[in-house]
Amino acid sequence: MKRSRFSEEQIIGILKEQEAGQATADVCRRHGISSATFYKWKAKYGGLEVSEAKRLKALEDENARLKKLLAEAMLDNAVLKEISSKKW
C-alpha cells in the first residue's frame, strides 16, 4: 500500500483548519490534496486528537500482528490434524 506523504499529525492539523471555518476547497488546494482524500481522512480521523491517532495506529499494528499469529497457529493446527489422521 502506498504510504501517505502526510503523517497522522499533519492530517489532523489539516482537518482542524477546515473545522476552524476555512472552506474545504481552499484547504485542499493549499495542501495539494483532492476533496475525496480530504473526506476520506475526515471519516477516519475526524474528531481525533494527535494522541488518539497515535493510539489508533498502535492498535491497528497490534491487531495485524495478532491476526498473523492466529493464521500461523491455525495452519500449524491443520498440519498436525492432517498428520495425525493418516495411518502409518
C-alpha atoms as one frame of an Amber mdcrd trajectory, in Angstrom:
protein
   0.000   0.000   0.000   1.274   3.452  -0.890   2.474   5.487   2.067   0.907
   8.871   2.543   3.137  11.886   2.305   1.294  13.257   5.335   1.661  11.950
   8.883  -1.307  11.475  11.177  -0.396  14.697  12.989  -0.389  16.654   9.730
  -3.705  15.129   8.638  -5.346  16.113  11.922  -3.933  19.624  11.537  -5.427
  19.884   8.051  -8.811  18.718   9.346  -8.672  21.249  12.183  -8.042  24.043
   9.667 -11.318  23.192   7.940 -13.146  22.872  11.269 -11.896  26.358  12.203
 -14.008  27.797   9.420 -11.914  27.709   6.274 -13.503  26.441   3.084 -12.777
  22.803   2.246 -11.744  23.669  -1.313  -9.218  26.243  -0.046  -7.696  23.819
   2.453  -7.431  21.095  -0.204  -5.834  23.453  -2.718  -3.324  24.804  -0.193
  -2.150  21.314   0.821  -2.343  19.777  -2.652  -4.918  17.086  -1.905  -8.197
  16.169  -3.544 -11.516  16.694  -1.845 -12.063  12.913  -1.930  -8.857  12.441
   0.059  -9.939  15.122   2.489 -13.311  13.485   3.145 -11.697  10.048   3.451
  -9.368  11.474   6.101 -12.314  13.167   7.793 -14.157   9.847   8.004 -11.124
   8.145   9.531  -9.579  10.881  11.704 -12.487  13.283  12.248 -12.765  14.319
  15.895  -9.486  12.653  16.928  -6.618  14.315  18.722  -2.998  13.543  17.873
  -2.553  11.247  20.886  -5.703   9.323  19.980  -4.484   8.920  16.378  -1.166
   7.522  17.600  -3.033   5.073  19.835  -5.273   4.066  16.911  -2.215   3.380
  14.753  -0.606   1.314  17.526  -3.800  -0.719  17.961  -4.051  -1.336  14.201
  -0.435  -2.554  14.131  -1.021  -4.854  17.114  -4.216  -6.186  15.542  -2.371
  -7.019  12.312   0.367  -8.796  14.276  -2.173 -10.830  16.245  -4.056 -11.802
  13.075  -0.807 -13.049  11.575  -0.038 -15.104  14.695  -3.539 -16.594  14.651
  -3.240 -17.561  10.984   0.099 -19.259  11.641  -1.317 -21.148  14.644  -4.331
 -22.310  12.624  -2.029 -23.515   9.842   0.105 -25.444  12.328  -3.046 -26.963
  13.834  -4.312 -28.053  10.412  -0.963 -29.671   9.576  -0.943 -31.567  12.872
  -4.504 -32.796  12.307  -3.599 -33.987   8.814  -0.537 -35.838  10.084  -2.427
 -37.471  12.947  -5.285 -38.620  10.699  -3.037 -40.601   8.363  -2.477 -44.258
   9.118   1.138 -45.280   9.467
